[in-house]
XYZ file of C-alpha atoms in Angstrom:
529
model
C -4.812 -45.371 13.608
C -3.549 -47.424 10.646
C -6.621 -48.581 8.505
C -9.075 -47.837 11.187
C -7.109 -50.498 13.550
C -5.505 -49.130 17.253
C -1.860 -49.270 18.005
C -1.585 -49.763 21.254
C 1.838 -49.359 22.944
C 1.805 -50.347 26.052
C 0.543 -52.971 28.311
C -2.460 -53.986 29.826
C -1.529 -53.209 32.698
C -0.381 -49.355 32.468
C -2.434 -46.898 33.986
C -1.409 -43.371 31.838
C -2.833 -40.132 32.919
C -2.500 -37.047 30.799
C -2.504 -33.344 30.505
C -3.399 -31.798 32.812
C -4.906 -34.656 34.552
C -0.872 -35.735 35.812
C -0.478 -32.078 36.328
C -3.106 -32.328 38.572
C -2.695 -35.215 40.592
C 0.904 -34.347 41.760
C -0.428 -31.125 42.280
C -2.910 -32.930 44.859
C -0.063 -35.417 46.294
C 2.570 -32.815 47.252
C -0.478 -30.695 48.937
C -1.926 -33.917 51.067
C 1.573 -34.472 51.848
C 2.351 -30.508 53.435
C -1.594 -31.392 54.774
C -0.211 -34.310 56.966
C 3.078 -32.565 58.132
C 1.745 -29.277 58.904
C 0.375 -28.388 62.039
C 3.832 -30.251 63.291
C 5.670 -26.762 62.442
C 6.491 -24.413 64.762
C 6.665 -24.264 68.586
C 3.512 -25.104 69.400
C 2.811 -26.852 66.315
C 1.454 -30.656 67.270
C 2.205 -33.736 67.729
C 1.336 -36.752 65.533
C 1.022 -41.211 66.705
C 1.591 -43.337 63.565
C 0.851 -47.265 64.971
C 2.306 -50.148 62.385
C 0.758 -53.146 61.331
C 2.717 -54.597 63.749
C 1.389 -52.496 66.410
C 4.796 -50.409 67.546
C 3.842 -47.202 68.202
C 5.640 -43.636 66.886
C 4.985 -40.188 68.440
C 7.353 -38.054 67.034
C 6.809 -34.033 65.636
C 9.261 -35.137 63.210
C 9.147 -34.093 59.619
C 11.314 -36.245 57.998
C 9.725 -39.230 61.329
C 6.240 -38.773 59.838
C 7.154 -39.317 55.913
C 8.744 -42.332 56.402
C 6.965 -44.045 58.502
C 3.878 -42.944 56.438
C 2.973 -45.536 53.800
C 2.995 -43.093 50.348
C 2.175 -44.559 47.595
C 1.537 -41.913 44.856
C 4.989 -41.463 42.864
C 4.700 -38.189 43.221
C 4.654 -38.525 46.754
C 7.355 -40.955 46.726
C 9.320 -37.607 45.621
C 8.438 -35.449 48.508
C 9.579 -37.886 51.212
C 12.406 -38.697 50.147
C 12.552 -34.621 50.024
C 12.753 -34.772 53.446
C 14.650 -37.289 53.830
C 17.469 -35.985 51.432
C 16.590 -32.532 53.980
C 16.839 -34.718 56.991
C 20.309 -36.077 55.847
C 21.938 -33.381 54.469
C 21.289 -30.084 57.228
C 19.478 -33.040 60.239
C 16.388 -30.157 59.758
C 13.541 -28.099 58.395
C 12.467 -31.470 56.947
C 8.845 -30.285 57.555
C 9.744 -26.325 56.428
C 10.412 -28.041 52.949
C 7.870 -30.521 52.671
C 5.001 -27.232 53.406
C 6.557 -25.020 51.164
C 6.097 -27.560 47.912
C 2.501 -27.729 48.891
C 3.216 -23.900 48.941
C 4.423 -24.205 45.482
C 2.779 -26.563 43.846
C -0.683 -24.934 45.458
C 0.111 -22.118 43.077
C 1.459 -23.617 39.898
C -2.591 -25.107 40.194
C -3.637 -21.459 39.446
C -1.590 -20.348 37.104
C -1.729 -23.706 35.160
C -5.129 -22.138 35.751
C -4.325 -19.571 33.240
C -3.056 -21.451 30.919
C 0.730 -20.738 32.039
C 2.595 -22.999 30.284
C 5.108 -25.302 32.766
C 8.533 -25.042 30.962
C 7.827 -20.787 32.097
C 6.036 -22.576 35.530
C 9.846 -23.371 35.828
C 11.537 -21.129 34.405
C 9.884 -18.540 37.011
C 10.823 -20.651 40.088
C 14.559 -21.266 38.958
C 14.956 -17.042 38.920
C 12.687 -17.042 41.861
C 15.280 -19.678 44.270
C 18.412 -18.111 43.220
C 16.707 -14.319 43.934
C 15.812 -15.708 46.498
C 19.420 -17.555 47.995
C 21.427 -14.158 47.808
C 18.924 -12.413 49.425
C 19.108 -15.046 52.824
C 22.768 -14.594 51.542
C 22.369 -10.540 52.795
C 19.534 -12.136 55.783
C 22.712 -13.730 56.869
C 24.095 -12.659 60.674
C 27.624 -14.691 61.708
C 28.877 -17.162 64.494
C 32.219 -18.556 65.549
C 32.530 -21.612 67.182
C 33.392 -19.661 70.180
C 30.248 -17.788 69.693
C 28.661 -19.897 72.426
C 25.536 -17.865 73.650
C 24.118 -17.939 69.393
C 25.071 -21.306 69.696
C 22.865 -22.286 72.526
C 19.798 -20.628 70.850
C 20.172 -22.061 68.022
C 20.691 -25.374 70.176
C 17.715 -24.310 71.678
C 15.526 -23.280 68.699
C 15.535 -27.073 66.786
C 14.692 -28.310 70.472
C 11.819 -26.397 70.335
C 8.091 -27.448 70.336
C 9.456 -31.736 71.189
C 8.785 -33.545 75.039
C 11.642 -32.190 75.781
C 10.708 -28.429 77.048
C 11.951 -28.265 80.505
C 15.146 -29.747 80.036
C 16.069 -27.673 76.413
C 18.716 -25.446 78.216
C 20.648 -28.490 80.024
C 20.351 -30.148 76.423
C 21.323 -27.881 74.662
C 24.203 -27.363 76.286
C 25.263 -30.828 76.299
C 25.306 -30.591 72.461
C 26.929 -27.472 71.916
C 30.157 -28.929 74.706
C 29.946 -31.978 71.985
C 30.144 -30.119 68.719
C 32.522 -28.535 69.962
C 34.505 -30.863 71.695
C 34.856 -32.637 67.855
C 35.079 -29.864 66.190
C 38.342 -29.346 63.986
C 39.857 -27.077 62.735
C 40.822 -26.536 59.099
C 41.750 -23.091 59.019
C 41.672 -19.639 59.978
C 38.048 -19.431 61.876
C 37.053 -22.630 59.226
C 36.283 -25.744 60.438
C 34.860 -28.783 59.907
C 32.745 -31.625 62.358
C 31.615 -35.002 61.413
C 28.831 -36.604 62.806
C 29.836 -39.627 63.258
C 31.783 -38.348 66.309
C 28.985 -37.979 68.591
C 26.535 -41.128 69.420
C 24.204 -40.693 71.208
C 23.156 -43.598 73.781
C 19.508 -43.770 75.582
C 18.944 -45.944 79.099
C 15.289 -46.568 80.216
C 15.119 -45.685 83.504
C 15.554 -42.625 84.831
C 14.701 -38.613 84.409
C 15.701 -36.896 81.549
C 17.162 -34.417 83.854
C 20.035 -36.822 83.895
C 21.181 -36.524 80.468
C 24.663 -36.522 80.592
C 27.496 -35.374 78.504
C 30.353 -38.026 78.835
C 33.843 -37.288 76.949
C 34.415 -40.425 76.161
C 32.617 -43.862 75.279
C 29.540 -45.622 76.361
C 28.635 -49.475 75.836
C 25.646 -51.663 76.376
C 28.029 -53.863 78.007
C 28.881 -55.599 81.597
C 31.864 -56.323 82.848
C 32.707 -59.935 81.823
C 33.615 -61.698 84.956
C 32.101 -60.938 88.689
C 35.031 -60.642 90.260
C 36.482 -57.801 87.993
C 36.095 -54.700 89.533
C 33.316 -52.559 88.692
C 35.635 -49.270 88.742
C 38.642 -48.682 87.946
C 40.689 -44.975 87.256
C 43.228 -43.831 84.994
C 42.422 -46.162 83.055
C 44.651 -47.438 80.010
C 41.780 -49.592 78.575
C 43.411 -52.147 75.572
C 41.097 -52.029 72.108
C 40.941 -55.944 70.179
C 39.790 -56.503 67.499
C 40.939 -61.262 68.216
C 39.657 -63.790 70.604
C 40.391 -63.621 73.923
C 41.118 -67.603 73.499
C 43.027 -71.071 71.639
C 42.109 -70.448 68.990
C 40.935 -72.998 65.878
C 43.116 -74.724 63.502
C 41.678 -73.103 60.063
C 42.499 -77.230 58.775
C 40.852 -80.485 60.654
C 43.454 -81.764 62.673
C 43.280 -84.061 65.854
C 44.916 -85.144 68.718
C 45.419 -88.287 69.715
C 45.670 -88.463 73.735
C 46.125 -92.250 75.311
C 47.343 -92.070 78.891
C 46.655 -89.292 81.470
C 49.612 -88.170 81.950
C 49.176 -86.780 78.584
C 46.112 -85.200 79.453
C 47.749 -83.754 82.137
C 50.214 -82.198 80.406
C 47.381 -80.918 77.185
C 44.943 -78.491 79.748
C 48.607 -77.080 81.570
C 49.849 -76.516 77.869
C 46.701 -75.118 76.879
C 46.598 -73.116 80.314
C 49.572 -71.714 80.907
C 48.769 -70.859 76.675
C 45.967 -68.017 78.319
C 47.259 -67.899 81.010
C 50.357 -65.660 78.966
C 47.630 -64.359 76.442
C 46.519 -62.231 80.140
C 50.042 -61.012 80.868
C 50.797 -59.867 77.549
C 47.994 -57.409 78.599
C 48.823 -57.340 82.074
C 52.481 -56.421 80.977
C 51.174 -53.211 78.595
C 49.888 -51.372 81.766
C 46.327 -52.456 80.739
C 43.665 -52.305 82.948
C 40.596 -52.064 80.861
C 40.096 -54.234 77.769
C 37.246 -54.614 74.588
C 37.771 -57.568 73.045
C 35.584 -57.901 69.705
C 35.770 -61.256 70.121
C 34.566 -63.926 73.043
C 37.611 -64.387 76.268
C 38.079 -67.396 77.120
C 37.075 -68.514 81.335
C 40.916 -68.870 81.890
C 41.807 -65.224 81.028
C 38.402 -63.527 82.707
C 40.152 -65.443 85.745
C 43.000 -64.067 84.869
C 42.721 -60.764 84.421
C 40.479 -60.443 87.316
C 43.423 -61.013 90.030
C 45.692 -58.953 88.566
C 41.799 -56.058 89.241
C 41.957 -55.481 85.042
C 37.962 -55.236 83.706
C 36.832 -56.947 80.472
C 34.366 -56.636 78.037
C 33.936 -59.008 75.555
C 31.996 -59.276 71.698
C 32.000 -55.455 71.407
C 30.795 -54.509 68.634
C 33.121 -53.611 65.744
C 31.168 -49.614 65.294
C 32.174 -49.353 69.646
C 35.102 -50.526 68.584
C 36.258 -48.319 65.747
C 33.564 -45.066 67.976
C 36.090 -46.118 71.016
C 39.226 -46.163 69.654
C 38.423 -42.678 68.307
C 37.353 -41.121 71.923
C 40.754 -42.937 74.179
C 42.526 -41.857 71.343
C 43.798 -45.353 71.166
C 44.390 -47.833 68.510
C 42.359 -51.523 67.546
C 45.809 -54.233 67.632
C 44.749 -58.140 66.823
C 47.430 -59.545 69.143
C 47.617 -58.832 72.915
C 52.058 -59.149 71.990
C 51.241 -56.276 69.757
C 50.039 -53.539 72.649
C 52.278 -51.531 73.554
C 52.186 -47.329 75.924
C 51.381 -46.151 72.742
C 48.423 -48.354 71.065
C 46.610 -47.655 74.702
C 43.881 -45.590 75.294
C 43.267 -43.309 78.129
C 40.884 -42.260 80.340
C 40.098 -41.292 83.771
C 38.035 -44.407 84.304
C 35.175 -47.099 83.966
C 32.894 -47.985 85.719
C 30.418 -50.288 85.515
C 25.730 -48.286 86.096
C 24.316 -51.216 88.882
C 21.822 -52.193 86.514
C 21.703 -50.622 83.361
C 23.790 -53.413 81.612
C 25.937 -49.646 81.491
C 29.588 -49.436 80.933
C 31.072 -45.736 81.102
C 34.874 -45.391 80.224
C 34.601 -40.929 80.555
C 37.141 -38.293 81.281
C 39.267 -38.317 78.298
C 42.044 -35.507 78.061
C 41.202 -34.211 74.179
C 38.450 -36.790 73.352
C 37.476 -37.266 69.307
C 34.320 -39.116 69.969
C 31.512 -38.696 72.062
C 28.626 -39.111 73.944
C 25.800 -38.278 74.638
C 24.174 -40.121 77.151
C 19.809 -39.510 77.822
C 17.841 -40.799 80.034
C 14.161 -41.477 80.825
C 11.009 -43.038 81.805
C 9.769 -44.090 78.383
C 11.007 -45.735 75.009
C 8.680 -43.788 73.470
C 10.164 -40.695 75.425
C 13.171 -41.385 74.894
C 13.337 -41.889 71.172
C 11.761 -38.345 70.367
C 14.922 -37.507 73.337
C 17.501 -38.946 70.768
C 15.405 -36.953 67.532
C 15.513 -33.890 69.057
C 19.192 -34.311 70.257
C 19.803 -35.101 66.969
C 18.031 -32.105 65.161
C 20.682 -30.123 67.660
C 23.467 -31.931 67.034
C 23.831 -31.298 62.920
C 21.990 -28.360 62.874
C 25.331 -26.765 65.977
C 27.206 -28.595 63.799
C 26.097 -26.860 60.144
C 26.171 -23.161 62.230
C 30.045 -23.803 62.958
C 31.392 -25.523 59.388
C 28.943 -22.119 57.836
C 29.627 -19.321 60.674
C 25.922 -17.630 58.889
C 22.400 -18.200 60.179
C 19.479 -16.556 60.192
C 16.352 -14.728 62.416
C 13.331 -17.972 62.166
C 9.151 -17.524 63.562
C 8.199 -16.356 59.860
C 10.474 -12.931 59.623
C 13.013 -14.814 57.001
C 9.834 -15.883 54.587
C 8.474 -11.788 55.123
C 11.893 -10.651 53.603
C 11.711 -13.306 50.800
C 8.371 -11.941 49.830
C 8.710 -8.797 49.730
C 11.480 -8.253 48.313
C 10.910 -11.456 46.016
C 7.523 -9.648 44.479
C 9.295 -5.970 43.694
C 11.824 -8.520 41.927
C 9.170 -9.964 40.210
C 9.050 -6.416 39.039
C 11.982 -6.342 36.995
C 11.787 -9.474 35.112
C 8.652 -8.382 33.670
C 6.789 -10.324 31.022
C 4.946 -14.037 32.225
C 7.758 -14.273 34.476
C 7.073 -12.223 36.557
C 4.052 -14.153 37.264
C 5.192 -17.620 38.175
C 7.766 -15.327 40.590
C 5.129 -13.297 42.401
C 3.271 -17.131 42.483
C 6.856 -18.306 44.388
C 6.741 -15.215 46.640
C 3.621 -15.718 47.587
C 4.619 -19.758 48.835
C 7.395 -18.273 51.638
C 3.997 -16.332 52.854
C 2.360 -20.464 54.285
C 5.363 -20.240 56.683
C 4.133 -17.347 59.219
C 0.651 -18.391 58.665
C 1.178 -21.988 59.383
C 3.394 -20.868 62.189
C 0.063 -18.593 63.184
C -2.448 -21.389 63.066
C -0.561 -23.427 64.383
C -1.041 -21.148 67.750
C -4.200 -20.279 68.090
C -4.470 -16.702 66.241
C -5.787 -15.105 63.576
C -3.955 -16.122 60.002
C -4.637 -13.284 57.794
C -4.072 -11.321 60.998
C -0.921 -11.952 61.749
C 0.343 -11.854 58.129
C -1.196 -8.286 57.649
C 1.110 -6.955 60.726
C 4.400 -9.080 59.772
C 4.399 -7.395 56.383
C 3.430 -4.126 57.903
C 6.348 -4.631 60.218
C 9.081 -5.785 57.147
C 7.450 -3.205 54.711
C 8.358 -0.458 58.052
C 12.463 -1.990 57.717
C 12.029 -4.390 60.681
C 13.455 -6.926 58.582
C 14.452 -8.904 61.478
C 10.133 -9.096 62.886
C 8.594 -12.238 63.416
C 6.417 -13.957 65.592
C 5.673 -13.894 68.444
C 4.255 -17.811 69.270
C 3.262 -17.565 73.374
C 2.284 -14.325 73.416
C 0.705 -12.912 69.142
C 3.598 -9.898 68.940
C 5.138 -8.949 66.104
C 8.787 -8.979 67.649
C 12.516 -8.553 67.094
C 13.045 -12.387 66.072
C 16.678 -11.405 66.027
C 16.703 -10.189 69.725
C 14.221 -13.193 71.081
C 17.302 -16.204 70.194
C 14.917 -17.691 67.602
C 18.100 -18.776 64.879
C 18.444 -21.923 62.783
C 21.674 -21.902 60.299
C 21.217 -20.372 56.956
C 22.284 -24.594 55.488
C 19.228 -25.315 57.106
C 16.959 -22.768 55.070
C 18.801 -22.803 51.819
C 18.880 -26.543 51.255
C 14.643 -26.291 51.795
C 14.641 -23.547 50.100
C 15.893 -25.058 47.024
C 14.798 -29.226 47.611
C 11.108 -27.481 47.435
C 11.688 -25.122 44.216
C 13.660 -27.967 42.832
C 10.549 -30.559 43.690
C 7.965 -27.975 42.206
C 10.133 -27.477 39.079
C 10.097 -31.458 38.014
C 6.765 -32.324 39.435
C 5.228 -28.482 37.116
C 6.492 -30.306 34.362
C 4.764 -33.760 34.692
C 2.013 -33.935 31.867
C 2.134 -37.221 31.389
C 2.193 -40.471 33.891
C 2.099 -44.110 33.341
C 1.774 -46.198 35.968
C 1.722 -50.323 36.410
C -0.824 -52.111 38.717
C 2.010 -53.020 40.821
C 1.957 -48.359 40.986
C 5.301 -47.824 39.774
C 5.974 -45.752 37.201
C 5.101 -47.037 33.353
C 7.663 -47.200 30.282
C 6.295 -45.601 27.219
């Protein structure tokens, strides 16, 4: 106020929320988003049906997919959606856990704010709690190697449990483990690196899910360009061409003046001769399969078919590069550049009838592989693809880090008890924040029990007692309700997944709890002061 007159520093279309109301707004948004995905957590979690404005339907219990499809407008809510998407990008799994933890941490913060604990003290306590939790998580981890197939299969199975593919979980788990191990590159003694782009997932509607298979090569959504070509080739030697197999147009405008029929005939013969030479160069290189990124002229198709060569045109750039890695070949621009060294090699190339698919399989030592999924509907295939993606990323994490932790609410219960003991050693007001941080972990076993139809109080108390008695791997069997050893039961997940979930959830809660002034324009975007 100046001489009784108000001074405006914000535009008229900016809505400002200050103090506890701003904090409460973010808290309510976090709790609402966590509640939206909470019922999907665990093997007995339920699915969500999401229908877009255009009528497209998605049925899934994958947290990242659900949040991605939701139209979240609240600024704090958008931040939590980004947390789930980051979790999915970084480790491939644990998105629901991260989201539920954010909601629980914000709920605990609400209680502390009601007790007039300063937001910076809460954030500091959460920071101390996170650092201690990650150290405890390191102590609870179990070593796993790239050759430990048994535990790797269990890791993949845990990642896919609760999806709509329970009937073929074991089969898919073995396929995924084989795929990741195939492309893992050893960088040192017992250390590996895996490029997720070396594993491609292809889908085909029509057959049963049991027909899923691992192709040690590639699958292309194309069929041969000419019916007279062979529909299958053994001992495939694959030429990878980036330029079209046809007469290319000149870069400048030009005209050819033909005045006689002899000139016309000579011109046509010269054109056919040029195209025939293109085919002959491919034959001379020893290739019997051609993947061309551009078009193939009809004459070239004829000459290739005459020599028993299988050819595909208009292969997209991504598939070409993937084929080069999988088949250990090189992409060349022109047929005259083809040599024995540039050709890719595989046991067979064949066209799948009535499917417009070409499978090139049987690479001796592929640098990339394809998982071919089949299913009776597109919705089922989409969910199967998400499950396979999660499982592949989980195996990648485990092989690269060499560590895993147990599931079933075991880790969260152990963290809760140990963090409470740690809080007592810190003292002061920060102790309250650390205790609240510890309490937030109880939401995971409580949610698992709730989604499985068991009494949440009974099961969380039983879990705490088991861990107090020294059973650090004790967790909830969601099918029987018993408290069992999760390590023996094979309910395990990579340490990286849990670590990333705790980090991202804690850092987001710390950021949101410190907000005490929120300015939003009428368009829904944060305003600037």
